[in-house]
CSV table of C-alpha atoms in Angstrom, one decimal:
chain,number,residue,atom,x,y,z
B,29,UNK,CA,108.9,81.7,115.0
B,30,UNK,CA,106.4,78.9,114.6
B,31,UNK,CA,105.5,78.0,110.8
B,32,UNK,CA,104.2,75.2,109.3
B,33,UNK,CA,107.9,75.2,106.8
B,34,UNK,CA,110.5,73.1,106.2
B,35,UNK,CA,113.2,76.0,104.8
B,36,UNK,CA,112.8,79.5,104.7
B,37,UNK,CA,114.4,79.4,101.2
B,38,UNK,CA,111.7,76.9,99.7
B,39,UNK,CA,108.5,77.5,101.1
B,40,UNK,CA,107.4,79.6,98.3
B,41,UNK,CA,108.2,76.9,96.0
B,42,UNK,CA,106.9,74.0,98.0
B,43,UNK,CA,103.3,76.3,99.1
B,44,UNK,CA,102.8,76.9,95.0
B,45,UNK,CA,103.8,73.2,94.1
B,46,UNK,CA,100.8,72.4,96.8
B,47,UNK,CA,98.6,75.0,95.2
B,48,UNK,CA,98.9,73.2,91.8
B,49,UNK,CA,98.1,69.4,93.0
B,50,UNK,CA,95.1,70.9,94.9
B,51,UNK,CA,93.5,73.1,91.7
B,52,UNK,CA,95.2,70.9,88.9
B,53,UNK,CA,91.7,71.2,86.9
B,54,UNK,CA,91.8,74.1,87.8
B,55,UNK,CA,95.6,76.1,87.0
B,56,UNK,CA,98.7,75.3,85.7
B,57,UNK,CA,102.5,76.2,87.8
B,58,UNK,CA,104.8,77.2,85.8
B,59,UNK,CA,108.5,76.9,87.4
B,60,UNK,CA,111.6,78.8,86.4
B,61,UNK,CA,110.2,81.6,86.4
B,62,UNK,CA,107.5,81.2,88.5
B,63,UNK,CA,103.7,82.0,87.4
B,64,UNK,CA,99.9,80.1,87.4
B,65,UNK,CA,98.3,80.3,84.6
B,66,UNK,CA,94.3,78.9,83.6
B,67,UNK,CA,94.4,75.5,82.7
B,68,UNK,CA,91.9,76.3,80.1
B,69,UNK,CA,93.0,79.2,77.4
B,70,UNK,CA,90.3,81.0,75.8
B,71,UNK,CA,90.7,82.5,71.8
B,72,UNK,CA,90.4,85.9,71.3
B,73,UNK,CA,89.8,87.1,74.9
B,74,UNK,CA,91.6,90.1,77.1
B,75,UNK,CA,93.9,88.1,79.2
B,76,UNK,CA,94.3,89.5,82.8
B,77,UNK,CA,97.3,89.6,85.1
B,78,UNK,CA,98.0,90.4,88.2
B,79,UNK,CA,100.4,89.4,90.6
B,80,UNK,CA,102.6,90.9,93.6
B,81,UNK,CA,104.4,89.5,96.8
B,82,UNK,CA,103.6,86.2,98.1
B,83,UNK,CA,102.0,86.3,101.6
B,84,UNK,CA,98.7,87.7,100.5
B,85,UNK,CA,97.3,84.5,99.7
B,86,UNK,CA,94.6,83.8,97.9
B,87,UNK,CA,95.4,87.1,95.9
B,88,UNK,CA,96.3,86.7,93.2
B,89,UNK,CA,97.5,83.0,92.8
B,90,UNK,CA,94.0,81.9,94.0
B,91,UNK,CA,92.1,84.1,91.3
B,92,UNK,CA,92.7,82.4,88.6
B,93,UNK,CA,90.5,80.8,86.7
B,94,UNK,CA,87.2,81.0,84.7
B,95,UNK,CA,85.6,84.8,85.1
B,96,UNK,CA,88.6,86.3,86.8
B,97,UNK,CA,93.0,86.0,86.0
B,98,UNK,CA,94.4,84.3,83.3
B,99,UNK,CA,97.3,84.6,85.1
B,100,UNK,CA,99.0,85.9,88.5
B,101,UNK,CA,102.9,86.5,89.1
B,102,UNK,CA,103.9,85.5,93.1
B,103,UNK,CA,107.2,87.0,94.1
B,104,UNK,CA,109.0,86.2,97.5
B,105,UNK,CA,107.1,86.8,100.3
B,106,UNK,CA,106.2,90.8,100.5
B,107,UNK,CA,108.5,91.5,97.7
B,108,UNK,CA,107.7,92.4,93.8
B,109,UNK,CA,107.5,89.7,91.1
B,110,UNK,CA,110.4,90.2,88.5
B,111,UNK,CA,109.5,91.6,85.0
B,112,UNK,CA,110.6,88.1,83.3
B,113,UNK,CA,108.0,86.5,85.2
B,114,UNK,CA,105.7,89.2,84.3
B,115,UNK,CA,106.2,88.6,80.2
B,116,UNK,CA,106.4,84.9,80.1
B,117,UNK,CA,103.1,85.0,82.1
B,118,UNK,CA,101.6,87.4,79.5
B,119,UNK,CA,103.1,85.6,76.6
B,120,UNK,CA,101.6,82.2,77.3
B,121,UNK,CA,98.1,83.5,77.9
B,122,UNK,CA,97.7,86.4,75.7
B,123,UNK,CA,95.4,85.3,72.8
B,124,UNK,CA,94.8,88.1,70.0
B,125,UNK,CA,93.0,90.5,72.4
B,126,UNK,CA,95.9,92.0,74.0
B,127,UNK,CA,97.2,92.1,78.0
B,128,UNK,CA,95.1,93.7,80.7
B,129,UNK,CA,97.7,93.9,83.9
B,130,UNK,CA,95.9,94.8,87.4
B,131,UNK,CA,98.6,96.1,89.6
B,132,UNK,CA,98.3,97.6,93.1
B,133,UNK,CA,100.1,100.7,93.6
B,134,UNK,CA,103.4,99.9,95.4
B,135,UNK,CA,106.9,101.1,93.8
B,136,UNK,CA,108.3,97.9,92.7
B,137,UNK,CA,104.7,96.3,91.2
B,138,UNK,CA,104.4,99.5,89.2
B,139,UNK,CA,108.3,99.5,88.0
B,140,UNK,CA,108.3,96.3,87.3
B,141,UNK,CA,105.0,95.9,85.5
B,142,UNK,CA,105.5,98.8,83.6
B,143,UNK,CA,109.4,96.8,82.4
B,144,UNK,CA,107.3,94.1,81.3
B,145,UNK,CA,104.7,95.7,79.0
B,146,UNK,CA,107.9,97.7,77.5
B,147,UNK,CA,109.3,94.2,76.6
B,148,UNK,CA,105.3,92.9,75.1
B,149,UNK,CA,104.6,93.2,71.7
B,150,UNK,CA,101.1,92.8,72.1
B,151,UNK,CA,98.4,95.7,73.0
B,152,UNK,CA,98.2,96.4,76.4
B,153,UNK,CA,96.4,98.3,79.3
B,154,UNK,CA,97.2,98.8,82.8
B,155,UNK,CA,95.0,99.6,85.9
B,156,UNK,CA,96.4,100.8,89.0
B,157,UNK,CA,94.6,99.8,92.2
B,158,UNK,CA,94.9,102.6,94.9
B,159,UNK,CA,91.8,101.9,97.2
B,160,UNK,CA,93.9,102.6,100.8
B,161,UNK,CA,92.0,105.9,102.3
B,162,UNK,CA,94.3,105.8,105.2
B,163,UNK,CA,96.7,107.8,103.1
B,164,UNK,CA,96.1,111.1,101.6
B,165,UNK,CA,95.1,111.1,97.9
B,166,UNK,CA,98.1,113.6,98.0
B,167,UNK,CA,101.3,111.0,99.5
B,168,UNK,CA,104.1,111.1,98.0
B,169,UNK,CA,103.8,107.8,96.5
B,170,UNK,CA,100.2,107.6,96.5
B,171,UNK,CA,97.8,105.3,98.0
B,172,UNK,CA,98.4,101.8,98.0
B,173,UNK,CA,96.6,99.1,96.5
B,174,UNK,CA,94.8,97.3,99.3
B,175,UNK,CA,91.3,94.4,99.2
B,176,UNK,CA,89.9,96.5,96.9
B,177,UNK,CA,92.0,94.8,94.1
B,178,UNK,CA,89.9,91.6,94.4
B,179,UNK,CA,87.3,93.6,93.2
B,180,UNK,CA,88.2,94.9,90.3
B,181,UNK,CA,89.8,91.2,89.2
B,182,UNK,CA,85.9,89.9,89.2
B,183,UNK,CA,84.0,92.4,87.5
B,184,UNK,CA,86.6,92.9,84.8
B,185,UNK,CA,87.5,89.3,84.4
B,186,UNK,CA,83.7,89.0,83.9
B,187,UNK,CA,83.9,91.4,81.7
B,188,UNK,CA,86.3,90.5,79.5
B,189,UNK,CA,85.3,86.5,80.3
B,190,UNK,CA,82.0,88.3,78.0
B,191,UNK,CA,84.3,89.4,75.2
B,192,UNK,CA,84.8,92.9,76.4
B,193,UNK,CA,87.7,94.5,74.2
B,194,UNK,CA,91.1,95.8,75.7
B,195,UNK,CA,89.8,99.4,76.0
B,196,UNK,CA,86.5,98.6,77.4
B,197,UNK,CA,88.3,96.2,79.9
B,198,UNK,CA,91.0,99.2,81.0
B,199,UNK,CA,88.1,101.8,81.5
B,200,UNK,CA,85.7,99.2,83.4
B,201,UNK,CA,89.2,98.9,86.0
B,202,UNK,CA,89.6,102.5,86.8
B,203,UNK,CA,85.6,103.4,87.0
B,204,UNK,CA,85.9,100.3,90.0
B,205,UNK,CA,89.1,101.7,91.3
B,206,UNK,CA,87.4,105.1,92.0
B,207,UNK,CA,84.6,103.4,93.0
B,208,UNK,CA,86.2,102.0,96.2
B,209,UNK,CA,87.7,102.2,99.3
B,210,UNK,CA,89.5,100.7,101.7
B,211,UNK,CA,90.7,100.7,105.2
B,212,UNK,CA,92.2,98.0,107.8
B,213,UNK,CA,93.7,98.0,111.5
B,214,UNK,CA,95.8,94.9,113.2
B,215,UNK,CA,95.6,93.6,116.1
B,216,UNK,CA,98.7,92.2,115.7
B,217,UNK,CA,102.3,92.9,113.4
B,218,UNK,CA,102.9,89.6,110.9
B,219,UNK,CA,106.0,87.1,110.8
B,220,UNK,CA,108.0,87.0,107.3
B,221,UNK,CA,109.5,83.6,107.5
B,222,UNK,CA,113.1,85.4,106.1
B,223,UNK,CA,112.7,87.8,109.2
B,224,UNK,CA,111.9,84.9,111.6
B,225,UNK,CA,110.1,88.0,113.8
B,226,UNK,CA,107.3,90.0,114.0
B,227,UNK,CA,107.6,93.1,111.4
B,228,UNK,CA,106.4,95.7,113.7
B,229,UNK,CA,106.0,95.3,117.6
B,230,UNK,CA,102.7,96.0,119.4
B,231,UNK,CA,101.3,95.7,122.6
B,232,UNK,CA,98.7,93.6,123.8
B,233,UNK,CA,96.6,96.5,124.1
B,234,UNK,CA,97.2,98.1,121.1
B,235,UNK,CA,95.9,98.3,117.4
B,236,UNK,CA,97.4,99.7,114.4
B,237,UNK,CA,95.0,101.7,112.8
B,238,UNK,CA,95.6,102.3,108.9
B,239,UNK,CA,98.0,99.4,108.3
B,240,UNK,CA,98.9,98.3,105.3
B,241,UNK,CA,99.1,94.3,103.8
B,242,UNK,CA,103.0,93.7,103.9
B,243,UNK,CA,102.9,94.7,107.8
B,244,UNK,CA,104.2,98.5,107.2
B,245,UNK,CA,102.6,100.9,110.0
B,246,UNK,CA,99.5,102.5,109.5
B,247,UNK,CA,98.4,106.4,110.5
B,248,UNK,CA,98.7,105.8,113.9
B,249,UNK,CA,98.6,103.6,117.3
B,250,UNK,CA,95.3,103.3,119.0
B,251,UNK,CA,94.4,101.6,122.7
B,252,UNK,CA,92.2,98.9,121.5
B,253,UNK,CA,88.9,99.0,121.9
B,254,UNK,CA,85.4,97.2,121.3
B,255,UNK,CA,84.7,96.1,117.8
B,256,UNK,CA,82.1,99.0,117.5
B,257,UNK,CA,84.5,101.6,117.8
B,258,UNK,CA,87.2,100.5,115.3
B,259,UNK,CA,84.3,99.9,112.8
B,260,UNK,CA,83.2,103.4,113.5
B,261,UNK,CA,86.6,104.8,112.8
B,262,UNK,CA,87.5,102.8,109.7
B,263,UNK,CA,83.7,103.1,108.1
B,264,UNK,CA,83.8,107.1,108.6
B,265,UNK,CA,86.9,107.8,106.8
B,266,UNK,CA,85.5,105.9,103.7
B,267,UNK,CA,82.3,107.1,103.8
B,268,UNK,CA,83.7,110.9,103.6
B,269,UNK,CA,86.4,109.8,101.0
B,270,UNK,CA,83.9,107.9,98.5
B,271,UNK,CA,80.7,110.3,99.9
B,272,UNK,CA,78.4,107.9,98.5
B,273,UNK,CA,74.5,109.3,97.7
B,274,UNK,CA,71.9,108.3,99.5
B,275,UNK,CA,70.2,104.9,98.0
B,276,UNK,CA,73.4,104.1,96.4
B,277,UNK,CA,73.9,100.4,96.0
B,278,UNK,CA,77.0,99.3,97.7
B,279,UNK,CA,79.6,95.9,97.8
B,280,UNK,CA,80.7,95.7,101.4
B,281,UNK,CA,83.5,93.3,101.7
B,282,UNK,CA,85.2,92.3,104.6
B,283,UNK,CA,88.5,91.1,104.6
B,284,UNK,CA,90.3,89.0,107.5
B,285,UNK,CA,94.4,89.4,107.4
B,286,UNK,CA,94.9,85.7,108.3
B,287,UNK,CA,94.7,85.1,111.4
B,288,UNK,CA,91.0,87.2,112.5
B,289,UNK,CA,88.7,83.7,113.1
B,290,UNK,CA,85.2,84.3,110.6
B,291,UNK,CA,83.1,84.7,114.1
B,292,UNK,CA,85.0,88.3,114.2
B,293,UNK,CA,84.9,89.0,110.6
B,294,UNK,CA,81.1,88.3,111.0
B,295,UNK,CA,80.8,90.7,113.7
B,296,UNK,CA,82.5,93.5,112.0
B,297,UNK,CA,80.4,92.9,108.6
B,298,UNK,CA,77.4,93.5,110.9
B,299,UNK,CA,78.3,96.3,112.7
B,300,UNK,CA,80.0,98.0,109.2
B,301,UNK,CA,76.3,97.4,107.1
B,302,UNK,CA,74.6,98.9,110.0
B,303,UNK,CA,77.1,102.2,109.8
B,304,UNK,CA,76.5,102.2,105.9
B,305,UNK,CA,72.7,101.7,105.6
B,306,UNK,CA,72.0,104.3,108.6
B,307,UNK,CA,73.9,106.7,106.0
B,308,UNK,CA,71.0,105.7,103.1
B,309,UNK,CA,73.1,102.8,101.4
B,310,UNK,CA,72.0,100.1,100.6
B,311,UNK,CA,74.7,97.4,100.7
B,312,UNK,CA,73.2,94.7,98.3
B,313,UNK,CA,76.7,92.8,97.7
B,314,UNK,CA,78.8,91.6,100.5
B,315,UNK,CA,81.7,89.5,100.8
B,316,UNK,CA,83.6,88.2,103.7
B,317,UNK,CA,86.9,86.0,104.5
B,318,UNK,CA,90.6,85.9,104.2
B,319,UNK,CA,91.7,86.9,100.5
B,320,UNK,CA,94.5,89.7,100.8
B,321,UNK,CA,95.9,88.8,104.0
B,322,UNK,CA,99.2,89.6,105.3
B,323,UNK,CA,100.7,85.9,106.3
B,324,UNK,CA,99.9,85.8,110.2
B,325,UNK,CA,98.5,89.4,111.1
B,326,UNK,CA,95.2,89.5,113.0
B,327,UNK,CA,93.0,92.2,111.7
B,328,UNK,CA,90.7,93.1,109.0
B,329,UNK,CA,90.0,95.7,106.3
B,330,UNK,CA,86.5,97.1,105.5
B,331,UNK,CA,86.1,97.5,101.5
B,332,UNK,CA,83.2,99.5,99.9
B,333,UNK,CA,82.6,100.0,96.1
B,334,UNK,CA,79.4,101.5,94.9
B,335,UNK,CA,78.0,99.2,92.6
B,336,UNK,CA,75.4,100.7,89.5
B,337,UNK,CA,73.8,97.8,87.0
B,338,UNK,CA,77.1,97.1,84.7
B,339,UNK,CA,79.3,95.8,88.2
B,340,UNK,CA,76.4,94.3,89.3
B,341,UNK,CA,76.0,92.4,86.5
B,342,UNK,CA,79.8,91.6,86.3
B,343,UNK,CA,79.9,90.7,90.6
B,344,UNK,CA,77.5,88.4,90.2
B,345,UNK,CA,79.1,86.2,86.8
B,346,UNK,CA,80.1,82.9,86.7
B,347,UNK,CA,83.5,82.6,88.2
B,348,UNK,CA,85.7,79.0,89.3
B,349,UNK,CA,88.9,79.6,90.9
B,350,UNK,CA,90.2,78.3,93.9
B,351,UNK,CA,89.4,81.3,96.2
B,352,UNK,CA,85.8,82.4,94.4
B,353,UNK,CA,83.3,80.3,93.0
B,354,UNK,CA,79.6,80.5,92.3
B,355,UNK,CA,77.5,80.5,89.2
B,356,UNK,CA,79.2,77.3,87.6
């Protein structure tokens, strides 16, 4: 194992202490238990929180700020924040509007979300992000909560950035969430630092089609193959789980697992706009980069939420955090 860390058992803390000097007018670290928070609090707004498993970086910890999280809970690497860090993170930025929490669907974000807004006297609202179509809308735990949750952080943080109230916030989350849809392969498995190996092996001439962002397996083992063909594969099973109409106006994002170089992300963007808009959409939104990556795992997802006027309007808001930025 090669990483840039000096202890397996502090590079959390040491990575977040780093994130804090470098956005200080940005975010606020809070130690013991661990959370960032917006430097500047706003009265009488929704607050939004998110948070999961360190690795993913910049979810969540670089989306905070101005138009998107008032706050975001990192656990260990690939492993659920605790509820205590949960509620003091929601006590310190909640401001007379009540809690929004933005959760992606895996078993110990959802258990221990839902502990914390047992414990919050405040009113609050959950949405569940479940935009993975390589699983059935049937699993037995459901679909997980994949790149798609980067979207729904900007348009409701805009929205509730606006004044939106709690209920308006909560329905403007799930209408995005049904609106999108994910799907990513690796080229290669990822390196949890605790591990100190690759999670998953695969050969040089092998992808993993369907895989998921803490390195589990995905639907199946493919022979790798040109760029094209992947797209092909991952684009199709969106497009007949979201069946978009013809003309409808589309966010395409692109997401790199953190270790794909741009020049390949590029590439796929390319070749996934031309699969959509030979299918009548018209993909007026696009985004493209590292920003739910899984530590060291080459690969990419393809994202695509249909967009009408209200996300439009919401996408393209001001918003200044570390990771997004434009319109300040």
């Amino acid at each position: 194992m090669k990483k840039l860390i000096n202890s397996v058992e502090s590079v959390l803390e040491e990575s977040l202490n780093g994130f804090a000097r470098a956005h200080s007018n940005i975010i606020q670290f809070n130690h013991q238990p661990n959370y960032v928070s917006r430097k500047n609090k706003s009265e009488n707004k929704v607050a939004l929180i998110s948070g999961g498993g360190a690795g993913h970086e910049p979810l969540h910890t670089g989306l905070v700020g101005k138009g998107m999280l008032d706050a975001a809970c990192p656990g260990q690497v690939f492993t659920s924040p605790t509820p205590d860090q949960m509620l003091m993170a929601a006590q310190a930025v909640e401001n007379g509007a009540g809690v929004l929490f933005i959760v992606k669907n895996y078993a110990g974000d959802v258990m221990n979300f839902e502990i914390a807004a047992e414990m919050l006297d405040c009113p609050h609202e959950t949405v569940l992000v479940n935009d993975d179509v390589s699983l059935p809308k049937d699993h037995s735990t459901g679909r997980r909560g994949v790149a798609g949750t980067l979207i729904v952080e900007k348009i409701v943080g805009a929205a509730a950035e606006a004044g939106a109230d709690l209920a308006t916030c909560k329905q403007l989350g799930d209408k995005v969430v049904n609106s999108t849809a994910s799907m990513g392969v690796a080229l290669t498995s990822c390196t949890v630092p605790a591990l100190g190996q690759p999670t998953f092996d695969i050969s040089d001439n092998e992808v993993e089609m369907g895989v998921g962002i803490h390195g589990e397996r995905g639907r199946e083992v493919m022979s790798l193959t040109t760029a094209d063909e992947l797209v092909q594969i991952l684009a199709k099973a969106i497009d007949e789980d979201l069946k978009p109409a013809k003309e409808q106006c589309a966010l395409l994002h692109i997401n790199g697992f953190g270790a794909t170089p741009l020049m390949e992300l590029y590439l796929v963007y390319d070749s996934a706009a031309q699969f959509f808009e030979e299918r009548g959409i018209k993909i007026v939104r696009s985004l493209v980069g590292n920003y739910t990556t899984s530590l060291d795992m080459a690969g990419c997802s393809i994202t695509l939420t249909l967009m009408d006027d209200e996300m439009l309007q919401y996408w393209d808001a001001p918003v200044h955090t570390a990771a997004l930025r434009w319109g300040i």
